[in-house]
CSV table of C-alpha atoms and ligand atoms in Angstrom, one decimal:
chain,number,residue,atom,x,y,z
A,1383,MET,CA,-48.0,-10.1,-29.3
A,1384,LYS,CA,-49.0,-6.9,-27.2
A,1385,LYS,CA,-52.9,-6.2,-27.4
A,1386,ILE,CA,-53.7,-2.4,-27.3
A,1387,GLY,CA,-57.2,-1.2,-26.8
A,1388,VAL,CA,-57.7,2.1,-28.7
A,1389,ALA,CA,-60.6,4.9,-28.7
A,1390,LEU,CA,-61.0,7.2,-31.7
A,1391,LEU,CA,-62.6,10.5,-31.0
A,1392,GLY,CA,-64.2,12.0,-34.0
A,1393,LEU,CA,-64.5,10.3,-37.7
A,1394,GLY,CA,-64.0,13.0,-39.9
A,1395,THR,CA,-61.2,13.5,-42.2
A,1396,VAL,CA,-58.2,12.3,-39.7
A,1397,GLY,CA,-60.6,10.0,-37.9
A,1398,GLY,CA,-61.9,8.2,-41.0
A,1399,GLY,CA,-58.3,7.9,-42.4
A,1400,THR,CA,-57.0,6.6,-39.1
A,1401,TYR,CA,-59.8,4.1,-39.1
A,1402,ARG,CA,-58.9,2.7,-42.5
A,1403,ILE,CA,-55.3,2.3,-41.8
A,1404,LEU,CA,-56.1,0.8,-38.8
A,1405,MET,CA,-58.3,-1.4,-40.3
A,1406,ASN,CA,-56.2,-2.3,-43.6
A,1407,ASN,CA,-52.8,-2.5,-41.9
A,1408,HIS,CA,-53.9,-4.2,-38.7
A,1409,ASP,CA,-52.2,-7.6,-39.7
A,1410,ALA,CA,-49.1,-5.9,-41.1
A,1411,ILE,CA,-48.6,-4.0,-37.9
A,1412,ALA,CA,-49.2,-7.0,-35.7
A,1413,LYS,CA,-46.5,-8.9,-37.9
A,1414,ASN,CA,-43.9,-6.0,-38.0
A,1415,ASP,CA,-44.2,-4.2,-34.6
A,1416,GLY,CA,-45.8,-7.1,-32.2
A,1417,VAL,CA,-49.0,-4.7,-31.5
A,1418,ASP,CA,-52.4,-6.2,-31.9
A,1419,VAL,CA,-54.7,-3.0,-32.1
A,1420,GLU,CA,-58.3,-3.3,-31.2
A,1421,ILE,CA,-60.7,-0.2,-31.8
A,1422,ARG,CA,-62.9,-0.5,-28.7
A,1423,HIS,CA,-64.8,2.7,-28.8
A,1424,ILE,CA,-65.4,5.6,-31.4
A,1425,ILE,CA,-67.0,8.8,-30.1
A,1426,GLU,CA,-68.7,10.5,-33.0
A,1427,ARG,CA,-71.9,11.8,-33.1
A,1428,ASP,CA,-72.8,11.4,-36.6
A,1429,VAL,CA,-73.2,7.6,-36.9
A,1430,SER,CA,-73.5,7.8,-40.6
A,1431,LYS,CA,-69.8,8.6,-40.8
A,1432,ALA,CA,-69.3,4.9,-38.9
A,1433,GLU,CA,-71.7,3.7,-41.3
A,1434,ALA,CA,-69.9,4.7,-44.5
A,1435,LEU,CA,-66.8,3.1,-43.1
A,1436,GLY,CA,-68.3,-0.1,-42.6
A,1437,ALA,CA,-67.5,0.0,-38.6
A,1438,ASP,CA,-69.1,-1.9,-35.9
A,1439,LEU,CA,-71.9,0.6,-34.8
A,1440,SER,CA,-72.2,-1.1,-31.2
A,1441,ILE,CA,-68.9,0.7,-30.7
A,1442,VAL,CA,-70.1,4.1,-31.7
A,1443,GLY,CA,-71.3,6.8,-29.2
A,1444,THR,CA,-70.9,9.9,-27.8
A,1445,ASP,CA,-70.2,9.0,-24.1
A,1446,ILE,CA,-66.6,9.8,-23.2
A,1447,ASP,CA,-67.0,8.0,-19.9
A,1448,LYS,CA,-67.3,4.7,-21.5
A,1449,VAL,CA,-63.8,5.2,-22.9
A,1450,VAL,CA,-62.3,6.6,-19.5
A,1451,ASN,CA,-63.9,3.6,-17.5
A,1452,ASP,CA,-62.6,1.0,-20.0
A,1453,ASP,CA,-59.7,-0.7,-18.6
A,1454,LYS,CA,-58.7,-2.2,-21.9
A,1455,VAL,CA,-58.1,1.0,-23.7
A,1456,SER,CA,-54.7,2.4,-23.2
A,1457,VAL,CA,-54.6,5.0,-26.2
A,1458,VAL,CA,-57.2,7.4,-27.0
A,1459,ALA,CA,-56.6,9.2,-30.4
A,1460,GLU,CA,-58.2,12.6,-30.6
A,1461,PHE,CA,-59.5,14.1,-33.9
A,1462,PHE,CA,-62.4,16.4,-32.7
A,1463,GLY,CA,-60.4,19.8,-33.3
A,1464,GLY,CA,-60.7,22.8,-31.3
A,1465,ILE,CA,-60.3,23.4,-27.5
A,1466,GLU,CA,-63.5,22.1,-26.0
A,1467,PRO,CA,-64.6,19.5,-25.4
A,1468,ALA,CA,-61.4,17.8,-26.6
A,1469,LYS,CA,-59.5,19.4,-23.8
A,1470,THR,CA,-61.6,18.2,-20.9
A,1471,PHE,CA,-62.0,14.7,-22.5
A,1472,LEU,CA,-58.4,14.2,-23.1
A,1473,ILE,CA,-57.5,15.5,-19.5
A,1474,LYS,CA,-59.9,13.0,-18.2
A,1475,CYS,CA,-58.2,10.2,-20.2
A,1476,LEU,CA,-54.8,11.2,-19.3
A,1477,LEU,CA,-55.8,11.2,-15.5
A,1478,ALA,CA,-57.1,8.0,-15.9
A,1479,GLY,CA,-53.6,6.7,-17.3
A,1480,LYS,CA,-54.4,6.5,-20.9
A,1481,SER,CA,-52.2,7.8,-23.4
A,1482,ILE,CA,-53.3,10.2,-25.9
A,1483,VAL,CA,-52.4,10.8,-29.6
A,1484,THR,CA,-53.6,13.9,-31.2
A,1485,ALA,CA,-53.6,15.8,-34.5
A,1486,ASN,CA,-54.8,18.9,-32.7
A,1487,LYS,CA,-52.2,21.5,-32.9
A,1488,GLU,CA,-54.4,24.3,-31.8
A,1489,LEU,CA,-55.2,22.5,-28.4
A,1490,PHE,CA,-51.6,21.4,-28.2
A,1491,SER,CA,-50.0,24.9,-28.9
A,1492,LYS,CA,-52.2,26.4,-26.4
A,1493,HIS,CA,-52.6,23.9,-23.4
A,1494,TRP,CA,-49.5,21.8,-23.8
A,1495,PRO,CA,-48.5,22.6,-20.2
A,1496,GLU,CA,-51.9,21.5,-18.8
A,1497,LEU,CA,-52.0,18.3,-20.7
A,1498,GLU,CA,-48.6,17.5,-19.6
A,1499,GLU,CA,-49.3,17.9,-16.0
A,1500,ALA,CA,-52.2,15.6,-16.4
A,1501,ALA,CA,-50.3,13.2,-18.3
A,1502,LYS,CA,-47.6,13.2,-15.5
A,1503,LYS,CA,-50.3,12.8,-12.8
A,1504,GLY,CA,-51.9,9.6,-14.9
A,1505,LYS,CA,-48.3,8.5,-15.8
A,1506,ALA,CA,-49.6,8.5,-19.6
A,1507,GLY,CA,-48.0,9.6,-22.9
A,1508,LEU,CA,-48.6,12.3,-24.9
A,1509,TYR,CA,-48.0,11.7,-28.6
A,1510,PHE,CA,-48.5,14.5,-31.3
A,1511,GLU,CA,-46.9,13.6,-34.4
A,1512,ALA,CA,-50.1,14.2,-36.5
A,1513,SER,CA,-50.2,18.0,-35.2
A,1514,CYS,CA,-47.6,19.3,-37.3
A,1515,VAL,CA,-47.1,18.6,-41.1
A,1516,GLY,CA,-49.5,15.7,-41.5
A,1517,GLY,CA,-47.7,12.7,-42.6
A,1518,VAL,CA,-44.3,14.1,-42.2
A,1519,PRO,CA,-42.4,12.5,-39.3
A,1520,ILE,CA,-41.1,15.9,-38.2
A,1521,ILE,CA,-41.9,15.7,-34.4
A,1522,ARG,CA,-39.9,12.2,-34.1
A,1523,THR,CA,-36.9,13.8,-36.4
A,1524,LEU,CA,-36.7,16.8,-33.8
A,1525,THR,CA,-37.2,14.5,-30.5
A,1526,GLN,CA,-35.0,11.4,-31.7
A,1527,SER,CA,-32.7,12.3,-34.4
A,1528,MET,CA,-31.2,15.5,-33.8
A,1529,GLN,CA,-29.8,15.1,-30.6
A,1530,GLY,CA,-26.1,15.7,-32.0
A,1531,ASN,CA,-26.8,19.1,-32.7
A,1532,ASN,CA,-27.9,22.7,-32.1
A,1533,ILE,CA,-30.6,23.5,-34.3
A,1534,LEU,CA,-29.8,27.0,-35.7
A,1535,SER,CA,-32.9,27.4,-37.8
A,1536,LEU,CA,-36.3,25.6,-39.2
A,1537,MET,CA,-38.1,27.1,-41.9
A,1538,GLY,CA,-41.1,25.2,-43.6
A,1539,ILE,CA,-44.3,25.3,-45.4
A,1540,VAL,CA,-46.5,23.8,-42.7
A,1541,ASN,CA,-49.9,24.4,-44.0
A,1542,GLY,CA,-51.6,22.3,-46.8
A,1543,THR,CA,-54.2,24.5,-47.4
A,1544,THR,CA,-52.4,27.9,-47.9
A,1545,ASN,CA,-49.7,26.1,-50.1
A,1546,PHE,CA,-52.5,24.6,-52.4
A,1547,ILE,CA,-54.0,28.0,-52.8
A,1548,LEU,CA,-50.7,29.7,-53.5
A,1549,SER,CA,-49.5,26.8,-56.0
A,1550,LYS,CA,-52.9,27.3,-57.9
A,1551,MET,CA,-52.8,31.0,-58.0
A,1552,ALA,CA,-49.1,31.0,-59.2
A,1553,ASP,CA,-49.6,28.0,-61.4
A,1554,GLU,CA,-53.0,28.2,-63.1
A,1555,GLY,CA,-54.0,32.0,-62.4
A,1556,LEU,CA,-56.9,31.2,-60.5
A,1557,GLU,CA,-58.6,33.6,-57.9
A,1558,TYR,CA,-58.0,33.0,-54.1
A,1559,ALA,CA,-61.7,32.3,-53.3
A,1560,ASP,CA,-62.1,29.4,-55.8
A,1561,VAL,CA,-59.2,27.6,-54.8
A,1562,LEU,CA,-60.0,27.9,-51.1
A,1563,LYS,CA,-63.3,26.4,-51.8
A,1564,GLU,CA,-61.4,23.5,-53.6
A,1565,ALA,CA,-59.0,22.9,-50.5
A,1566,GLN,CA,-62.1,22.7,-48.2
A,1567,ARG,CA,-63.8,20.1,-50.7
A,1568,LEU,CA,-60.5,18.1,-50.3
A,1569,GLY,CA,-60.5,17.9,-46.8
A,1570,TYR,CA,-57.2,20.0,-45.9
A,1571,ALA,CA,-58.8,23.2,-44.5
A,1572,GLU,CA,-59.7,23.6,-41.0
A,1573,ALA,CA,-63.3,23.5,-40.0
A,1574,ASP,CA,-63.0,27.5,-39.9
A,1575,PRO,CA,-60.5,28.0,-42.7
A,1576,THR,CA,-59.6,31.5,-41.4
A,1577,ALA,CA,-57.1,29.5,-39.1
A,1578,ASP,CA,-55.2,28.2,-42.5
A,1579,VAL,CA,-55.4,31.7,-44.5
A,1580,GLU,CA,-54.6,33.8,-41.8
A,1581,GLY,CA,-51.8,31.7,-40.4
A,1582,PHE,CA,-53.0,30.7,-37.3
A,1583,ASP,CA,-52.6,27.1,-38.0
A,1584,SER,CA,-48.9,27.5,-39.2
A,1585,MET,CA,-48.2,29.5,-36.0
A,1586,TYR,CA,-49.6,26.8,-33.7
A,1587,LYS,CA,-47.4,24.3,-35.6
A,1588,LEU,CA,-44.5,26.6,-35.4
A,1589,SER,CA,-44.7,26.9,-31.7
A,1590,ILE,CA,-44.7,23.1,-31.2
A,1591,LEU,CA,-42.0,22.8,-33.7
A,1592,SER,CA,-39.7,25.7,-32.5
A,1593,SER,CA,-40.2,24.6,-28.7
A,1594,LEU,CA,-38.7,21.2,-29.5
A,1595,ALA,CA,-35.9,22.4,-32.1
A,1596,PHE,CA,-34.8,25.1,-29.4
A,1597,ARG,CA,-35.5,23.2,-26.3
A,1598,THR,CA,-37.3,26.0,-24.8
A,1599,LYS,CA,-40.9,27.0,-25.0
A,1600,VAL,CA,-41.9,29.4,-27.9
A,1601,PRO,CA,-45.3,30.1,-26.9
A,1602,ILE,CA,-47.7,31.3,-29.5
A,1603,SER,CA,-47.7,34.8,-28.1
A,1604,LYS,CA,-44.1,35.3,-29.3
A,1605,ILE,CA,-44.8,34.4,-32.9
A,1606,TYR,CA,-45.2,37.3,-35.5
A,1607,ARG,CA,-48.3,36.2,-37.7
A,1608,GLU,CA,-49.7,37.2,-41.1
A,1609,GLY,CA,-51.6,35.2,-43.6
A,1610,ILE,CA,-52.2,35.3,-47.1
A,1611,SER,CA,-55.7,36.8,-47.5
A,1612,LYS,CA,-54.2,39.9,-49.0
A,1613,VAL,CA,-52.0,38.3,-51.4
A,1614,SER,CA,-52.8,39.0,-55.0
A,1615,LYS,CA,-52.2,37.1,-58.0
A,1616,GLU,CA,-50.4,40.3,-59.4
A,1617,ASP,CA,-47.7,40.1,-56.9
A,1618,ILE,CA,-47.2,36.6,-57.4
A,1619,ALA,CA,-46.8,37.4,-61.2
A,1620,TYR,CA,-44.3,40.3,-60.2
A,1621,GLY,CA,-42.4,38.0,-57.9
A,1622,LYS,CA,-41.9,35.6,-60.7
A,1623,LYS,CA,-40.4,38.5,-62.9
A,1624,PHE,CA,-37.9,38.7,-60.2
A,1625,GLY,CA,-37.4,35.0,-60.2
A,1626,TYR,CA,-39.4,34.2,-56.7
A,1627,GLU,CA,-42.1,32.0,-55.7
A,1628,LEU,CA,-44.7,33.1,-52.9
A,1629,LYS,CA,-45.0,30.9,-50.1
A,1630,LEU,CA,-46.6,31.1,-46.5
A,1631,LEU,CA,-43.4,30.3,-44.4
A,1632,ALA,CA,-43.1,29.3,-40.8
A,1633,ILE,CA,-39.5,30.5,-39.6
A,1634,ALA,CA,-37.9,30.0,-36.4
A,1635,LYS,CA,-34.0,30.9,-35.8
A,1636,ARG,CA,-31.7,32.0,-33.3
A,1637,ASN,CA,-30.4,35.2,-33.9
A,1638,ALA,CA,-26.5,36.5,-33.5
A,1639,GLU,CA,-27.6,37.6,-29.9
A,1640,GLY,CA,-28.9,34.1,-29.2
A,1641,LYS,CA,-32.4,35.3,-28.9
A,1642,ILE,CA,-35.2,33.4,-30.9
A,1643,GLU,CA,-37.1,35.1,-33.8
A,1644,ALA,CA,-40.3,33.1,-34.7
A,1645,ARG,CA,-42.6,34.2,-37.5
A,1646,VAL,CA,-45.2,33.1,-40.0
A,1647,HIS,CA,-45.8,35.3,-43.0
A,1648,PRO,CA,-46.1,35.2,-46.8
A,1649,ALA,CA,-42.4,35.4,-48.3
A,1650,PHE,CA,-41.0,35.3,-51.7
A,1651,ILE,CA,-38.1,32.7,-51.9
A,1652,PRO,CA,-35.6,32.0,-54.8
A,1653,ALA,CA,-37.3,29.6,-57.5
A,1654,SER,CA,-34.0,27.9,-56.9
A,1655,HIS,CA,-34.8,27.4,-53.2
A,1656,PRO,CA,-35.8,23.6,-52.2
A,1657,LEU,CA,-38.9,25.0,-50.5
A,1658,ALA,CA,-39.9,26.6,-54.0
A,1659,SER,CA,-40.7,23.4,-55.4
A,1660,VAL,CA,-43.1,22.3,-52.7
A,1661,LYS,CA,-46.5,22.5,-54.4
A,1662,GLY,CA,-50.0,21.9,-53.7
A,1663,SER,CA,-50.9,20.2,-50.3
A,1664,PHE,CA,-47.3,19.4,-49.9
A,1665,ASN,CA,-45.3,20.5,-47.1
A,1666,ALA,CA,-41.7,20.7,-46.2
A,1667,VAL,CA,-39.5,21.7,-43.4
A,1668,HIS,CA,-36.0,22.8,-43.9
A,1669,ILE,CA,-33.7,22.5,-40.7
A,1670,VAL,CA,-30.1,23.7,-40.2
A,1671,GLY,CA,-28.1,21.9,-37.4
A,1672,ASP,CA,-24.6,22.8,-36.4
A,1673,ASN,CA,-23.3,19.3,-37.1
A,1674,VAL,CA,-25.5,17.8,-39.7
A,1675,GLY,CA,-25.9,21.0,-41.7
A,1676,ASP,CA,-29.1,21.0,-44.0
A,1677,ILE,CA,-31.6,18.8,-44.0
A,1678,MET,CA,-35.3,19.0,-45.5
A,1679,LEU,CA,-38.3,16.7,-44.8
A,1680,TYR,CA,-40.9,16.6,-47.5
A,1681,GLY,CA,-44.4,15.2,-47.6
A,1682,ARG,CA,-48.2,15.4,-47.6
A,1683,GLY,CA,-49.3,18.1,-44.7
A,1684,ALA,CA,-52.7,17.5,-44.7
A,1685,GLY,CA,-55.6,14.9,-45.6
A,1686,ASP,CA,-57.2,11.8,-44.4
A,1687,LEU,CA,-54.4,9.0,-45.1
A,1688,PRO,CA,-51.4,11.1,-44.7
A,1689,THR,CA,-52.4,12.5,-41.4
A,1690,GLY,CA,-53.9,9.1,-40.4
A,1691,SER,CA,-50.2,7.6,-41.3
A,1692,ALA,CA,-49.0,9.9,-38.5
A,1693,ILE,CA,-51.6,8.9,-36.1
A,1694,VAL,CA,-51.1,5.1,-36.7
A,1695,SER,CA,-47.2,5.6,-36.1
A,1696,ASP,CA,-48.1,7.4,-32.8
A,1697,ILE,CA,-50.5,4.7,-31.8
A,1698,VAL,CA,-47.8,1.7,-32.4
A,1699,PHE,CA,-45.1,3.9,-30.7
A,1700,ALA,CA,-47.2,4.7,-27.7
A,1701,ALA,CA,-47.8,1.0,-27.5
A,1702,LYS,CA,-44.1,0.2,-27.3
A,1703,GLN,CA,-42.9,2.9,-24.9
A,1704,ALA,CA,-41.8,1.3,-21.7
A,1705,LYS,CA,-42.0,5.0,-19.9
A,1706,PRO,CA,-43.8,8.3,-21.2
A,1707,GLN,CA,-41.4,11.0,-22.2
A,1708,TYR,CA,-42.3,14.7,-21.5
A,1709,ALA,CA,-41.1,18.0,-23.3
A,1710,PRO,CA,-37.4,18.4,-23.1
A,1711,PHE,CA,-37.9,21.9,-21.5
A,1712,LYS,CA,-39.7,23.9,-18.9
A,1713,ASN,CA,-43.2,23.4,-20.2
A,1714,THR,CA,-44.8,27.0,-19.4
A,1715,GLU,CA,-46.5,29.7,-21.1
A,1716,LYS,CA,-44.6,32.1,-18.8
A,1717,VAL,CA,-41.5,32.8,-20.6
A,1718,SER,CA,-38.9,35.9,-20.3
A,1719,ASP,CA,-39.4,38.8,-23.3
A,1720,SER,CA,-35.8,38.7,-23.3
A,1721,GLY,CA,-35.2,35.6,-25.0
A,1722,PHE,CA,-37.2,36.7,-27.8
A,1723,SER,CA,-36.5,39.0,-30.9
A,1724,SER,CA,-39.4,41.0,-32.8
A,1725,ASN,CA,-37.2,43.1,-34.9
A,1726,PHE,CA,-36.1,40.4,-37.6
A,1727,TYR,CA,-34.0,41.2,-40.6
A,1728,CYS,CA,-35.2,40.4,-44.2
A,1729,ASN,CA,-35.2,41.7,-47.8
A,1730,TYR,CA,-38.5,43.1,-48.9
A,1731,TYR,CA,-40.7,43.5,-51.9
A,1732,LEU,CA,-42.7,46.7,-51.9
A,1733,ARG,CA,-45.5,47.7,-54.4
A,1734,MET,CA,-47.1,51.3,-54.4
A,1735,LYS,CA,-49.2,53.4,-56.6
A,1736,VAL,CA,-47.8,57.0,-57.1
A,1737,LYS,CA,-48.7,60.1,-59.2
A,1738,ASP,CA,-46.5,59.9,-62.3
A,1739,GLU,CA,-44.9,63.3,-62.1
A,1740,GLU,CA,-41.4,64.7,-61.6
A,1741,GLY,CA,-39.5,64.3,-58.4
A,1742,VAL,CA,-41.7,61.4,-56.9
A,1743,LEU,CA,-38.8,58.5,-56.8
A,1744,ALA,CA,-36.6,61.5,-55.1
A,1745,LYS,CA,-39.1,61.9,-52.3
A,1746,ILE,CA,-39.7,58.1,-51.8
A,1747,ALA,CA,-35.7,57.6,-51.8
A,1748,GLY,CA,-35.6,60.3,-49.2
A,1749,VAL,CA,-37.8,58.8,-47.0
A,1750,PHE,CA,-36.1,55.3,-47.4
A,1751,GLY,CA,-32.9,57.0,-46.8
A,1752,LYS,CA,-34.1,58.6,-43.5
A,1753,ASN,CA,-35.3,55.4,-42.3
A,1754,HIS,CA,-32.0,53.5,-43.1
A,1755,VAL,CA,-33.9,51.3,-46.0
A,1756,SER,CA,-31.8,50.9,-49.0
A,1757,ILE,CA,-33.0,50.1,-52.7
A,1758,ASN,CA,-31.6,46.9,-54.3
A,1759,THR,CA,-33.5,47.4,-57.6
A,1760,MET,CA,-36.9,48.7,-58.9
A,1761,ILE,CA,-39.5,48.5,-61.9
A,1762,GLN,CA,-42.0,51.1,-62.8
A,1763,GLU,CA,-44.9,50.8,-65.1
A,1764,SER,CA,-46.8,54.0,-65.7
A,1765,ASP,CA,-50.6,54.5,-67.5
A,1766,GLY,CA,-49.7,58.2,-68.0
A,1767,GLU,CA,-51.4,59.7,-64.9
A,1768,ASN,CA,-50.3,57.1,-62.2
A,1769,ALA,CA,-47.3,54.8,-62.1
A,1770,LYS,CA,-46.9,51.4,-60.4
A,1771,ILE,CA,-43.5,51.2,-58.5
A,1772,ILE,CA,-42.1,47.9,-57.1
A,1773,PHE,CA,-39.0,48.1,-55.1
A,1774,LEU,CA,-36.5,45.3,-53.9
A,1775,ILE,CA,-35.2,46.4,-50.6
A,1776,HIS,CA,-31.9,45.1,-49.3
A,1777,LYS,CA,-31.7,43.2,-46.0
A,1778,THR,CA,-33.3,45.6,-43.5
A,1779,GLY,CA,-34.7,45.8,-40.1
A,1780,GLU,CA,-38.5,45.0,-39.8
A,1781,LYS,CA,-38.8,48.2,-37.6
A,1782,ASN,CA,-37.2,50.5,-40.4
A,1783,VAL,CA,-39.3,49.1,-43.2
A,1784,LYS,CA,-42.7,49.7,-41.1
A,1785,LYS,CA,-41.7,52.9,-40.2
A,1786,ALA,CA,-40.5,54.0,-43.8
A,1787,MET,CA,-43.7,52.6,-45.2
A,1788,GLN,CA,-45.9,54.6,-42.8
A,1789,ASP,CA,-43.7,57.9,-44.0
A,1790,VAL,CA,-44.2,56.9,-47.6
A,1791,ALA,CA,-47.8,56.5,-47.4
A,1792,LEU,CA,-48.0,60.1,-46.0
A,1793,LEU,CA,-46.3,61.5,-49.2
A,1794,PRO,CA,-48.9,63.5,-51.2
A,1795,CYS,CA,-47.5,61.9,-54.4
A,1796,VAL,CA,-48.3,58.5,-53.2
A,1797,GLU,CA,-51.7,57.2,-53.7
A,1798,SER,CA,-51.4,53.8,-52.0
A,1799,VAL,CA,-48.9,51.4,-50.4
A,1800,ASP,CA,-50.4,47.9,-52.0
A,1801,ALA,CA,-48.0,45.4,-50.8
A,1802,VAL,CA,-45.4,44.8,-48.5
A,1803,ILE,CA,-44.0,41.2,-48.8
A,1804,ARG,CA,-40.8,39.9,-47.1
A,1805,VAL,CA,-38.1,38.2,-49.3
A,1806,GLU,CA,-36.3,35.3,-47.8
A,1807,GLU,CA,-32.9,34.7,-49.8
B,987,LIG,P1,-63.2,16.9,-39.2
B,987,LIG,O1,-64.4,18.2,-38.9
B,987,LIG,O2,-63.4,16.3,-40.6
B,987,LIG,O3,-63.6,16.0,-38.5
B,987,LIG,C1,-64.2,16.0,-36.9
B,987,LIG,C2,-64.8,15.2,-36.6
B,987,LIG,O4,-65.1,15.1,-35.2
B,987,LIG,C3,-66.4,15.5,-36.9
B,987,LIG,O5,-66.9,14.2,-37.6
B,987,LIG,C4,-67.2,15.9,-36.0
B,987,LIG,O6,-68.4,15.4,-35.8
B,987,LIG,C5,-66.7,14.9,-34.5
B,987,LIG,N1,-66.8,15.6,-33.4
B,987,LIG,C6,-66.2,16.8,-33.2
B,987,LIG,N2,-66.7,17.3,-31.8
B,987,LIG,C7,-67.6,16.0,-31.3
B,987,LIG,C8,-68.0,15.8,-30.2
B,987,LIG,N3,-68.0,16.7,-29.1
B,987,LIG,N4,-68.6,14.5,-30.0
B,987,LIG,C9,-68.8,13.7,-31.2
B,987,LIG,N5,-68.0,14.0,-32.3
B,987,LIG,C10,-67.5,15.3,-32.5
B,987,LIG,O7,-61.9,17.6,-38.9
B,987,LIG,P2,-60.6,16.8,-39.3
B,987,LIG,O8,-60.5,15.5,-39.3
B,987,LIG,O9,-60.1,17.7,-40.6
B,987,LIG,O10,-59.7,17.4,-38.2
B,987,LIG,C11,-59.6,16.9,-36.9
B,987,LIG,C12,-58.2,17.4,-36.3
B,987,LIG,O11,-57.0,17.0,-36.8
B,987,LIG,C13,-58.3,18.9,-35.9
B,987,LIG,O12,-57.5,19.2,-34.9
B,987,LIG,C14,-57.4,19.4,-37.1
B,987,LIG,O13,-56.6,20.5,-36.9
B,987,LIG,C15,-56.4,18.3,-37.3
B,987,LIG,N6,-55.8,18.0,-38.5
B,987,LIG,C16,-56.3,18.0,-39.5
B,987,LIG,C17,-55.7,17.5,-41.0
B,987,LIG,C18,-56.3,17.7,-42.2
B,987,LIG,O14,-55.7,17.3,-43.2
B,987,LIG,N7,-57.9,17.6,-42.1
B,987,LIG,C19,-54.3,17.4,-41.0
B,987,LIG,C20,-53.5,17.3,-39.4
B,987,LIG,C21,-54.3,17.6,-38.4
B,987,LIG,P3,-69.5,16.7,-36.5
B,987,LIG,O15,-69.2,16.8,-38.0
B,987,LIG,O16,-70.8,16.1,-36.4
B,987,LIG,O17,-69.1,18.0,-35.8
B,988,LIG,N1,-55.6,22.8,-42.1
B,988,LIG,C1,-54.3,22.1,-42.0
B,988,LIG,C2,-53.6,22.3,-43.4
B,988,LIG,C3,-54.3,20.5,-41.9
B,988,LIG,O1,-54.0,22.7,-44.3
B,988,LIG,O2,-52.5,22.2,-43.2
B,988,LIG,C4,-53.2,19.9,-41.6
B,988,LIG,O3,-52.5,20.2,-40.4
């Protein structure tokens, strides 16, 4: 039996879930994996959280040096969130030869190279399964199960909070702000939920996932990002009329020129698409490999026990590794612009308010034509004075659509451009 000492940094949602699984599954892990996990330290400033879990209070404190100096600790699992003090603590632990397991995608996506450098110096491992898509084993799939493929694309719903919000808005007609509060109460949202609703959390995860998928560093600076805070119930309802569901998607693909395009934004997808039925805090990632074809991983992307499940799997994995493995690519933020594309091609949904008078459609169509934007279909609803027009646009370069919408907004007959939403067919 291999005995390993573990330190838990933080006892909030994920730390609490991890603690409970380690306690409840201790004997099963020992029996099935031959690993006897002992929790030797809990770093948490709010002792009542440890009390509520029935933890041994003599191991609870705030002094990270106790962890660093304890030779019996070989794995440190971090759930503080944010950059500091997590980064400084983890680097200290890595340099002291302790492997780390983390759920902290913000830290990992922004500072992976520094963490890896410290890990190499300390001959320690870096494990981050819980950082992306909660309990879904996506990291292990990308690193250990796709060697027989060149990955062509990865498209997913990777944030539980926003999927929960969009699902409730679509299915129950609820308002954005009320659903966000519920997601916070359920422990899905980040400490600052702006990270969820403005797409930062998905961007961090996409940086990690696409780097592993394409075996080349995809820094967050190369990812286009747009959140869901401007999404309205009205557009979700119109989308339904066209047979679409609205999702916050994280998309990375190699385009025809071999460049990587990586983007996070709300998008309509056909109701028949496998990702359309992913509801609530569930997440899913759809991957296309050149040999395996399509695969999809699905499960809970947030919450205490689902994320704790991924953390515990990493703790056991770390305990069983003979030698740590590092990123299968040059892990640096300094990447060449030429490897990335920002002019991606999509279909679009556009909603605008116009004066209900003759010649308006012709003027808008003229602007579209000048910008190589081609109309697929449209609906118009008038109140006698103004009209609401919704266009579906054929696949077009992002730059063309942006320029067309700037020009359209300048037409005197156009009152406002109210929505520009990409459509992934
Ligand atoms: P919580 O806010 O619930 O938990 C963080 C805990 O760490 C709190 O108890 C906090 O204490 C404690 N803490 C933070 N800094 C310190 C410190 N310096 N010293 C002592 N204790 C400290 O966050 P979550 O569990 O939700 O998230 C943790 C991490 O996991 C984040 O990186 C998040 O992105 C990631 N994650 C979260 C998921 C989820 O579903 N919630 C899913 C996947 C990943 P205090 O309250 O006193 O500040
Ligand atoms: N806030 C994140 C989410 C937690 O909602 O998906 C899981 O990473």
